[in-house]
Coordinates of C-alpha atoms in Angstrom, one line a residue:
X7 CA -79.4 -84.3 7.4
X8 CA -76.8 -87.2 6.2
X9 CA -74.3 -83.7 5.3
X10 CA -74.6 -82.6 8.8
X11 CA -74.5 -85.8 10.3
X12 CA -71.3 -86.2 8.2
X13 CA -69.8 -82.9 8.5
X14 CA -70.1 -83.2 12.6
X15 CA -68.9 -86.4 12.3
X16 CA -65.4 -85.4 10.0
X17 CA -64.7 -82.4 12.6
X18 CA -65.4 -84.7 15.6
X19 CA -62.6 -86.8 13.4
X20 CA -60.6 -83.8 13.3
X21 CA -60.7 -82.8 16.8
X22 CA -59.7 -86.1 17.9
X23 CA -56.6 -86.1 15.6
X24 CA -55.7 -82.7 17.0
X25 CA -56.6 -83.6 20.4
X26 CA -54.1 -86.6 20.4
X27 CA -51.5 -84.8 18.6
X28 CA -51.5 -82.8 21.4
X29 CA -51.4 -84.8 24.1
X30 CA -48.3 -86.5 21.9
X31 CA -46.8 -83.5 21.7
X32 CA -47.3 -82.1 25.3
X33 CA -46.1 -86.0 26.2
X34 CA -42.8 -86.0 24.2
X35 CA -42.6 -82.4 25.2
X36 CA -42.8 -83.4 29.4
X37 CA -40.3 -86.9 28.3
X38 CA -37.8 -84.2 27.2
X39 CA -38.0 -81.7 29.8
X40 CA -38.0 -84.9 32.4
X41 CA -34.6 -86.6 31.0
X42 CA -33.2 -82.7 30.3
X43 CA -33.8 -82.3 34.0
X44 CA -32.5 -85.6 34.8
X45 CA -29.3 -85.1 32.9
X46 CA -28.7 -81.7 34.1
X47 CA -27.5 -80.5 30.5
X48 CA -28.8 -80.9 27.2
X49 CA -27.9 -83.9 25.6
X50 CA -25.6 -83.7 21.6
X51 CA -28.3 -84.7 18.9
X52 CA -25.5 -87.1 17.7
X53 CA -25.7 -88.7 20.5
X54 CA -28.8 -89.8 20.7
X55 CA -28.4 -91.0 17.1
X56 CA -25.3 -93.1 18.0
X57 CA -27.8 -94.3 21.2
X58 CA -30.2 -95.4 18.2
X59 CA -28.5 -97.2 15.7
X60 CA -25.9 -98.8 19.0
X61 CA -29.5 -100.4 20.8
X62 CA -30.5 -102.1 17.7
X63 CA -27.2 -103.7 17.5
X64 CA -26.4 -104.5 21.0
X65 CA -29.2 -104.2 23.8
X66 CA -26.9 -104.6 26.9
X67 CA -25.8 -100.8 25.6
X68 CA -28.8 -99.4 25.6
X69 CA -29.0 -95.7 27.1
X70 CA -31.4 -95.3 29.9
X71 CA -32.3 -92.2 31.8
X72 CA -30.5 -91.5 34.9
X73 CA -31.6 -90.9 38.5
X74 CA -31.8 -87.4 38.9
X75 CA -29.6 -85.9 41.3
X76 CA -32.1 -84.0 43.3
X77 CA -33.7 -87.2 44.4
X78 CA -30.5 -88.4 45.9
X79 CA -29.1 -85.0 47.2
X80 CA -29.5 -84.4 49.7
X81 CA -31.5 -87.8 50.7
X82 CA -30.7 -90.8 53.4
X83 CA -27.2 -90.6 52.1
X84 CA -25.0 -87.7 52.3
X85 CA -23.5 -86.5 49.6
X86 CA -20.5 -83.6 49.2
X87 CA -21.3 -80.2 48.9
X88 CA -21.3 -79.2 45.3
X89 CA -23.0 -76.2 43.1
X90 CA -24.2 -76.3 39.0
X91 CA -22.2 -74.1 37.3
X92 CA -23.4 -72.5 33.7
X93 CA -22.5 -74.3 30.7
X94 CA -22.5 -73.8 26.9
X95 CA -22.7 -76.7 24.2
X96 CA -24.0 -79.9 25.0
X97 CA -23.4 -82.8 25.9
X98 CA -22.0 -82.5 29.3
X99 CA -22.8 -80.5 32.7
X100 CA -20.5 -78.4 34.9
X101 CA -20.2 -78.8 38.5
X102 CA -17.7 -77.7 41.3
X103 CA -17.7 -80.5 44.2
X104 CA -17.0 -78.2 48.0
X105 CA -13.4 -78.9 49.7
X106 CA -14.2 -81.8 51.8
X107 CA -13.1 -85.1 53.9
X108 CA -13.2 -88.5 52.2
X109 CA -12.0 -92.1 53.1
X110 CA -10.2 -93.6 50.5
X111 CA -8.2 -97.1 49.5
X112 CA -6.1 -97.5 46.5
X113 CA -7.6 -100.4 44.1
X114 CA -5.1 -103.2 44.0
X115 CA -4.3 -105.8 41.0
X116 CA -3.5 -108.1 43.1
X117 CA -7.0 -108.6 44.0
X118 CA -7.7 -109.7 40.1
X119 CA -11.5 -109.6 39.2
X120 CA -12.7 -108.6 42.6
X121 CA -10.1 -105.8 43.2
X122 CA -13.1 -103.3 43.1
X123 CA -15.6 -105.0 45.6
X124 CA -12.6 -105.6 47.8
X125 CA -11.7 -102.3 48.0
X126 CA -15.3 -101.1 48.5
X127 CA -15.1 -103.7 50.9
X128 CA -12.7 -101.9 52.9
X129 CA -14.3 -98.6 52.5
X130 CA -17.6 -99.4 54.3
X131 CA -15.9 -101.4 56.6
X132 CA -14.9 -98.1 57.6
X133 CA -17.8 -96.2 57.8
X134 CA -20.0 -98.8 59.4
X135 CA -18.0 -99.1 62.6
X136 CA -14.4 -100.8 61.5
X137 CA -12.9 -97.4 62.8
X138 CA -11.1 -96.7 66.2
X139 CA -14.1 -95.7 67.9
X140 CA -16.6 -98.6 66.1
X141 CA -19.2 -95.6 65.4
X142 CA -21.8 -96.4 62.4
X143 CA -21.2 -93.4 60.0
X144 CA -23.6 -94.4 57.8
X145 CA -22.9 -95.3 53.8
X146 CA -22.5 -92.0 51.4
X147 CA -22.6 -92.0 48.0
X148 CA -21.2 -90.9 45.0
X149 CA -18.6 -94.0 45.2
X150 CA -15.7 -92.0 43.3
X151 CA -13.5 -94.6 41.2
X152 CA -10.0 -92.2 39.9
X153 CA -7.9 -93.5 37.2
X154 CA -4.9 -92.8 36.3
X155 CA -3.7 -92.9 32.2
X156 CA -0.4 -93.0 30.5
X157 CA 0.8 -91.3 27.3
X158 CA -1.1 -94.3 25.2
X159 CA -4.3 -94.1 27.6
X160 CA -3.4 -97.3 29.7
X161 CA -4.7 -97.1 32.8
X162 CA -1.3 -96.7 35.5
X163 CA -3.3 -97.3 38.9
X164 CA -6.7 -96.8 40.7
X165 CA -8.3 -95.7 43.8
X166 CA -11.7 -95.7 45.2
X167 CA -13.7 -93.3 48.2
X168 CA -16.5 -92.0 49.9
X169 CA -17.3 -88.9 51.6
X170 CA -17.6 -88.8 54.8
X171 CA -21.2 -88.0 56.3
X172 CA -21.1 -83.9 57.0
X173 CA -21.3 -84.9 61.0
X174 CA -18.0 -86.3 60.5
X175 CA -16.6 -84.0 58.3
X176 CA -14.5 -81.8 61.0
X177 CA -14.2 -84.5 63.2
X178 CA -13.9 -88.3 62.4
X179 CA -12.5 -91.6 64.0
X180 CA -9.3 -92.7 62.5
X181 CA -8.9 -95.7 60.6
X182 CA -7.8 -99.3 62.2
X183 CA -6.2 -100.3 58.7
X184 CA -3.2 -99.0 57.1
X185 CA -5.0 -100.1 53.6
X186 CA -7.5 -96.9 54.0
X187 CA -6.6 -93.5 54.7
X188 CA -8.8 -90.0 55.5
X189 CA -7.7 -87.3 52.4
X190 CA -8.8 -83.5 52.3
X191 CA -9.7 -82.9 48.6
X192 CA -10.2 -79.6 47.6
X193 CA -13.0 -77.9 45.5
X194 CA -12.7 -79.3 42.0
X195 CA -14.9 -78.6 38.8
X196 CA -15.6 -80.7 37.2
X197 CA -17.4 -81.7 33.6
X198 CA -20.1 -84.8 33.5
X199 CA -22.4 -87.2 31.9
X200 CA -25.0 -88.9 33.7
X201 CA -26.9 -92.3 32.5
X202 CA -28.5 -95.2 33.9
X203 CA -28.6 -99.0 33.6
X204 CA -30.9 -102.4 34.3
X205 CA -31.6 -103.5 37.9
X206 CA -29.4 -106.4 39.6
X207 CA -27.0 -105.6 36.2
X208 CA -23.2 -104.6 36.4
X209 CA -22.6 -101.5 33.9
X210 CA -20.8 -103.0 31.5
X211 CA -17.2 -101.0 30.5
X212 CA -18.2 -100.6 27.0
X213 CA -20.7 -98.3 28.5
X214 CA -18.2 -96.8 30.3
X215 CA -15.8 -96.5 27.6
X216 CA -18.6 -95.1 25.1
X217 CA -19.9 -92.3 27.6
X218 CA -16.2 -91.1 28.5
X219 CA -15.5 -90.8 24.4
X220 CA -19.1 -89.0 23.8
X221 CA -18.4 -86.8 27.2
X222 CA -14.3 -86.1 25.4
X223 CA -15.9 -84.8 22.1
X224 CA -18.4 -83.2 24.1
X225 CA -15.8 -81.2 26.1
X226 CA -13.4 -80.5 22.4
X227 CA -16.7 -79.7 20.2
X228 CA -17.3 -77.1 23.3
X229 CA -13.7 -75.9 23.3
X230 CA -12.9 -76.7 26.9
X231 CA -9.6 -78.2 28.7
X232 CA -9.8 -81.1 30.9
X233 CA -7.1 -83.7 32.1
X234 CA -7.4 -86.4 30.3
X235 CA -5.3 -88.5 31.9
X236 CA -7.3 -89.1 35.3
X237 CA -10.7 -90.3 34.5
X238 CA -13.4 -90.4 37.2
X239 CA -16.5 -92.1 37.8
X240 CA -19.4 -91.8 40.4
X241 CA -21.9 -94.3 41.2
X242 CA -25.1 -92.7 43.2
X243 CA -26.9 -96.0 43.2
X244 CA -26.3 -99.7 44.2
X245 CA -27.2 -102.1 41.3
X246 CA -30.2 -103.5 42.9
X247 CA -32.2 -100.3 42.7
X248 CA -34.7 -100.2 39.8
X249 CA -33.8 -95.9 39.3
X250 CA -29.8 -95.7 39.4
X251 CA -27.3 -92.9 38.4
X252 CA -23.7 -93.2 36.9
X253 CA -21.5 -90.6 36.2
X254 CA -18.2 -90.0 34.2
X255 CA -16.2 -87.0 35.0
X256 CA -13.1 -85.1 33.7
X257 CA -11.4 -82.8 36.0
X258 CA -11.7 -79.1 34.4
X259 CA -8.8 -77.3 33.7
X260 CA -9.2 -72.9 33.1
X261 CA -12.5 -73.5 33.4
X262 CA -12.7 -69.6 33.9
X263 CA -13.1 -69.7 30.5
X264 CA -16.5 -69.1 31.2
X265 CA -15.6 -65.6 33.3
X266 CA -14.1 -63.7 29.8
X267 CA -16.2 -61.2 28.5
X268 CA -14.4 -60.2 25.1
X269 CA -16.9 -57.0 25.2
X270 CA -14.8 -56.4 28.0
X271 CA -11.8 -55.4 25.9
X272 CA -11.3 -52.6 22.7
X273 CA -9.8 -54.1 19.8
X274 CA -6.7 -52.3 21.0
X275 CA -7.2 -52.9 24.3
X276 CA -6.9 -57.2 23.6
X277 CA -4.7 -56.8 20.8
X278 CA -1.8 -54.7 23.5
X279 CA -1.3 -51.9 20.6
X280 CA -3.2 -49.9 18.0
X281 CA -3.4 -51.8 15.1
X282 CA -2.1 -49.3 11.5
X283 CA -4.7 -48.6 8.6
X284 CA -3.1 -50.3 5.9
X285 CA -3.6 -53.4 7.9
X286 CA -7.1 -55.6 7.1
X287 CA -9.3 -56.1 10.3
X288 CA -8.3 -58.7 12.2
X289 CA -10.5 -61.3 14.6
X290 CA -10.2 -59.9 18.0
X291 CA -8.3 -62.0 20.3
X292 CA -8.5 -63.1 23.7
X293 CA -6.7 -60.1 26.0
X294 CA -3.7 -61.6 27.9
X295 CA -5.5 -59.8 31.1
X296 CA -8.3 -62.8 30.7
X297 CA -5.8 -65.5 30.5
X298 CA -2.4 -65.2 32.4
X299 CA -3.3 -65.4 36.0
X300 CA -6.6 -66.4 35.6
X301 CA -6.3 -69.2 33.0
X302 CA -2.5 -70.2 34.0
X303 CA 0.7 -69.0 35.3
X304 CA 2.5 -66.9 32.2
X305 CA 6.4 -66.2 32.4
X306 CA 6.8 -62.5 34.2
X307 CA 6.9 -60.2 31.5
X308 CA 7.2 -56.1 31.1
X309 CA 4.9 -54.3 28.1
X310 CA 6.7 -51.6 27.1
X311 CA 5.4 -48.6 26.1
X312 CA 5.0 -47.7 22.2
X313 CA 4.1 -45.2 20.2
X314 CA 4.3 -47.4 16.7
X315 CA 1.0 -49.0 15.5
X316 CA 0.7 -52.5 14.0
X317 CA 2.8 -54.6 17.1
X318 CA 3.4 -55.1 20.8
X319 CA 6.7 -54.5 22.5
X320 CA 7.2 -56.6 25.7
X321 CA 10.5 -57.1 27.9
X322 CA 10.1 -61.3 28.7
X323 CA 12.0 -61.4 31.8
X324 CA 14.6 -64.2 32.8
X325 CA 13.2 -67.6 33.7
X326 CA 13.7 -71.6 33.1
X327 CA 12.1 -73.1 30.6
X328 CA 11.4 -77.2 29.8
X329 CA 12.5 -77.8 26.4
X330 CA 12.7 -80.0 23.0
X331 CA 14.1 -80.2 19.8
X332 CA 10.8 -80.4 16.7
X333 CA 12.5 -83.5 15.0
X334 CA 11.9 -83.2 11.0
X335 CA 11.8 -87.1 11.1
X336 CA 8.4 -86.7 13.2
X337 CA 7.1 -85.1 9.8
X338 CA 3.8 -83.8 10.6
X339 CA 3.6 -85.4 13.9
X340 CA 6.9 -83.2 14.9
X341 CA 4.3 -80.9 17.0
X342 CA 2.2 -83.3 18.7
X343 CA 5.2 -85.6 19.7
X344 CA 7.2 -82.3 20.9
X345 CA 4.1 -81.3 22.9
X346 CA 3.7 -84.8 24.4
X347 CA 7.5 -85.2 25.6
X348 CA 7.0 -81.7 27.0
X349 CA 3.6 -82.7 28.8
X350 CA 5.0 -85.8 29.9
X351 CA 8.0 -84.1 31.8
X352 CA 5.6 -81.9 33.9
X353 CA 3.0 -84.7 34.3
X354 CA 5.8 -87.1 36.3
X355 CA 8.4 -88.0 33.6
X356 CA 11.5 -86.2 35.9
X357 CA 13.5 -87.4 38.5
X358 CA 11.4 -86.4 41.1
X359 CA 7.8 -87.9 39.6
X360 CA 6.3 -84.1 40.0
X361 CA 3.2 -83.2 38.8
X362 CA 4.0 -79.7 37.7
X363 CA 0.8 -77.4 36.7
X364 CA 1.0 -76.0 33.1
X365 CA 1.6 -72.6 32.1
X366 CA 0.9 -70.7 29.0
X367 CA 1.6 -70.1 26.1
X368 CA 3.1 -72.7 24.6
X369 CA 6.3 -71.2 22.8
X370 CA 7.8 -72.1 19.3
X371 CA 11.4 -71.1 17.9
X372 CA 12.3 -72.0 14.2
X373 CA 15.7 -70.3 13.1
X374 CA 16.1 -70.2 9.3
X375 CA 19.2 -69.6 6.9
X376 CA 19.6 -66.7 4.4
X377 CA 16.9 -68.3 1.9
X378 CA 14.9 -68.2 4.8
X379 CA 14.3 -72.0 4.7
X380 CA 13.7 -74.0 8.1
X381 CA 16.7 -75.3 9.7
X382 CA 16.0 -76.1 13.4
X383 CA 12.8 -75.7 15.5
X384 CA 11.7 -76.5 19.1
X385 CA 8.8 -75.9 21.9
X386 CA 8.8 -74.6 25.3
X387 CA 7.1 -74.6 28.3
X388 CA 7.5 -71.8 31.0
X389 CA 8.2 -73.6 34.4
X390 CA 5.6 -72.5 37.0
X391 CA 7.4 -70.2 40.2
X392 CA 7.6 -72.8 42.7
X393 CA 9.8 -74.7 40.3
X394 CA 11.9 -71.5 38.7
X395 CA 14.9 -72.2 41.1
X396 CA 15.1 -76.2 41.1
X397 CA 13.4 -77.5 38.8
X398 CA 13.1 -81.3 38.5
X399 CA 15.5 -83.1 35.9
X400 CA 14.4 -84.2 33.1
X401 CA 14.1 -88.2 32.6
X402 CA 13.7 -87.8 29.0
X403 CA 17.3 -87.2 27.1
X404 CA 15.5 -85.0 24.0
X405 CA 14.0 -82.9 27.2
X406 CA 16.3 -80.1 28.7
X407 CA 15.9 -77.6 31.1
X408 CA 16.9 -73.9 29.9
X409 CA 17.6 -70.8 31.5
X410 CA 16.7 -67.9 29.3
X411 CA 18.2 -64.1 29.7
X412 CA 15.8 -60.9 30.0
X413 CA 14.5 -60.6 26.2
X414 CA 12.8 -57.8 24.2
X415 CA 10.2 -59.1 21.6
X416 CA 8.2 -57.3 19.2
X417 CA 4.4 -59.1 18.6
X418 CA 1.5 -59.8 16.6
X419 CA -1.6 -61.2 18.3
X420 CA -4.4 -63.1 16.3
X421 CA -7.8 -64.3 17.5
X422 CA -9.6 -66.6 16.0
X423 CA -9.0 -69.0 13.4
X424 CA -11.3 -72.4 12.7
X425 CA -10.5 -75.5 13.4
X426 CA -10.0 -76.0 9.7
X427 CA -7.9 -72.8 9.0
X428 CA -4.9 -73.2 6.8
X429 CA -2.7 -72.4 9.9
X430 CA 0.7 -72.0 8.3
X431 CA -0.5 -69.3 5.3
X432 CA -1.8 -67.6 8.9
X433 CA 1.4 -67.3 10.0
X434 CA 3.7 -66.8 7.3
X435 CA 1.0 -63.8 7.0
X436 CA 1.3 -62.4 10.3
X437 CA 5.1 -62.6 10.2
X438 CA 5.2 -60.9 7.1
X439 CA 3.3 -58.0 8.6
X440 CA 4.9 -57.8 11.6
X441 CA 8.2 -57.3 9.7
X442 CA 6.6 -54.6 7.9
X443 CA 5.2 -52.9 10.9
X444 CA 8.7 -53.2 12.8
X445 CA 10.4 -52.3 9.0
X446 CA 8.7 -49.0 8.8
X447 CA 9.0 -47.7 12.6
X448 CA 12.4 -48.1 12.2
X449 CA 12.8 -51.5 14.7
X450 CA 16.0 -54.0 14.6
X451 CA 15.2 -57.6 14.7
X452 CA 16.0 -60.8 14.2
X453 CA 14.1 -62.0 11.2
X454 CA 15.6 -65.3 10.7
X455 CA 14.0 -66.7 14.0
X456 CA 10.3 -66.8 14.2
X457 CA 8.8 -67.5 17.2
X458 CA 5.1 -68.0 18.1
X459 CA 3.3 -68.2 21.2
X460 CA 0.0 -69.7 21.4
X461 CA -1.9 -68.9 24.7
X462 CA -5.7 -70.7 23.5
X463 CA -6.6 -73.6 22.0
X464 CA -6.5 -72.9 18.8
X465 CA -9.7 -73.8 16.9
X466 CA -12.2 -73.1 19.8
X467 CA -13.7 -70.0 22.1
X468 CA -11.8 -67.2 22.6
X469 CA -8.4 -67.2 21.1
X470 CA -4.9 -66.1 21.8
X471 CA -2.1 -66.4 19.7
X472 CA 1.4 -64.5 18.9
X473 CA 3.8 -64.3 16.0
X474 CA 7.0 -62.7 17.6
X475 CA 10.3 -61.5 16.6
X476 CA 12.9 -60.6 18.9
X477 CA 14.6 -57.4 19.3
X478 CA 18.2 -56.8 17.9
X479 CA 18.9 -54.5 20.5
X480 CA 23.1 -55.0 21.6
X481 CA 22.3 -56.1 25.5
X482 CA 19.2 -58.0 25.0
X483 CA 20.0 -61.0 22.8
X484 CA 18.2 -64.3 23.9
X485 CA 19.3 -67.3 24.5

């Protein structure tokens, strides 16, 4: 009798063991699924370790789960139109906010430590009756803080907003201040992080600060393009609220990214020509039907037919293009600080402070002597259409604005190569075989100025990128 008694009492033991690591499991299993949902993404694992070992340090920058969004949207305060859009990676969400109607006050220094309640001040004076026709529009939310960055990630100016409630989206009293203004945005996508914080507590900006980085590494680990020089944040709840929801946001750039199917495409097909035997397979790359056009502009070019294997042939027609000098004192900055004076010249740095969209690819020129050792390189950008005839002047004396003549060029694609990939031995490989290829059918070219063209970022998702040489033919010589 004692066995029994002993034995029921070891598998009553058991059962309870089992029946709390259930309920632990089913627990931690429901916490999951309730902060995934309250997210909207799934969350980096090293994240949530930084979250760890940062907590035990610090308290104030402890994470805390976020007010979902579906208990705010739609809810007592309107919110703008916007749709999920699919993701891959972690980390971050994707969402495209509708074309809409906001009211909107630039954030002024002069204000010092109270600039931001002053302008929010202004903004809900606004939409609680301080408008021509004193009507009570009612308070929206997100409240959408943009900042602008420089070339060192200073921040270069500031403006806050609110939507305006969908009643007054068409239609809507004008403003009895010159210090606020009504702006149509358009639809934007845009990539996000969502936390929360402590009641009757102001988020700290090294919380700020920490979720921008994590939501930046988020967006690079994932391969994605974003402008990193406005930074955006969203505030769905007042502080007093015991639930509240923040937001950082980086506006998406090609984020139909996500539309390319690479199935889509023969190797052939993405490469633009058959590729010869003697060659070893090659990564597939991205097919220039995927990218220019739907990614960016690209410079207006003709494929021309050919009946060789192992390269393109392509007619790059006449065009401007912003360009700068690769200075061997840079040493092995030269790229990044070429690519920089280059960005900065379409991102305001002209005469006429335009913002002028990028285009693709990013071209490179090196011309070599007879030992085939560098003696001069530089990087170009295509200027977009609306800018081909009178394009802004350069403010930058090591930028210049060139006007190339129709040019034939003869190309190798390549597709992917990691992040880690000895990028030059690439190169020097791909040139070697395209001289081959071009050798053997007979082709005249240029070998003594290599040019590539790289359409992708290299290192991540589908990939794009060209070694060319151009053509030696009499009446197409480039500039």
């Amino acid at each position: 009798q004692h066995y029994y008694i002993t034995n029921n009492l070891r598998e009553m033991k058991l059962c309870l063991i089992l029946l709390l690591a259930a309920i632990v499991l089913v627990t931690a299993g429901k916490k999951k699924s309730e902060s995934r949902a309250a997210l909207g993404y799934k969350e980096c694992p090293e994240h949530k370790e930084n979250y760890k070992n940062v907590a035990k340090k610090n308290k104030k920058m402890k994470w805390m789960k976020p007010k979902a969004l579906s208990d705010i949207c739609p809810g007592e305060h309107g919110c703008p139109a916007h749709e999920v859009l699919p993701s891959t990676g972690c980390g971050f969400a994707v969402r495209e906010i509708g074309a809409g109607n906001w009211i909107s006050t630039l954030v002024l220094d002069s204000e010092g430590d109270s600039k931001y309640e002053e302008a929010y001040k202004r903004l809900a004076f606004y939409l609680t009756g301080g408008n021509e026709d004193g009507t009570d529009m009612g308070l929206t939310v997100p409240l959408i803080v943009q900042t602008g960055l420089d070339e060192n990630f200073e921040p270069v100016g500031s403006s806050m907003a609110l939507y305006l409630p969908a009643e007054y989206q068409k239609t809507h009293p004008a403003p009895t201040g010159e210090d606020v203004e009504i702006e149509e945005w358009d639809d934007i996508v845009v990539y996000y992080r969502a936390f929360g914080y402590s009641k009757g507590k102001e988020v700290p900006e090294e919380i700020w600060d920490r979720e921008f980085i994590n939501l930046g590494e988020s967006l690079t680990d994932s391969g994605l393009e974003y402008y990193w020089w406005k930074v955006i944040t969203g505030s769905y709840s007042h502080q007093s609220e015991a639930e509240q929801r923040h937001e950082v946001m980086y506006i998406a750039r090609r984020h139909d990214y996500y539309d390319y199917n690479g199935d889509d495409f023969s190797l052939a097909e993405a490469q633009g020509y058959e590729e010869c035997e003697g060659f070893p397979e090659t990564a597939k790359p991205k097919a220039t039907e995927g990218i220019c056009g739907s990614d960016a502009e690209c410079p207006d070019v003709e494929e021309v037919e050919n009946e060789n294997c192992g390269f393109g042939v392509r007619k790059i027609k006449a065009g401007k293009w912003v360009s700068t000098e690769m200075l061997e004192e840079d040493g092995e900055q030269k790229w990044v600080n070429a690519f920089i004076r280059l960005f900065a010249y379409i991102y305001g740095e002209n005469d006429e402070e335009a913002e002028i969209p990028m285009t693709i690819p990013v071209l490179t020129k090196t011309y070599m002597n007879r030992d085939f050792e560098n003696t001069y390189s530089s990087m170009h950008f295509y200027l977009p259409s609306e800018y081909q005839d009178n394009p802004p002047t350069p403010t930058n004396e090591l930028v210049e604005i060139e006007e190339w003549i129709d040019t034939k060029t003869y190309y190798r694609a390549i597709g992917d190569y990691g992040a880690d990939a000895d990028v030059m031995a690439i190169w020097k490989k791909e040139f070697k075989d395209l001289g081959k290829a071009l050798s053997d059918a007979g082709e005249s070219f240029y070998p003594y100025m290599a040019v590539t063209a790289t359409f992708t970022r290299p290192g991540f998702g589908d990939q794009r990128h060209e070694a060319i040489f151009v053509s030696q033919d009499a009446d197409e010589e480039s500039e």
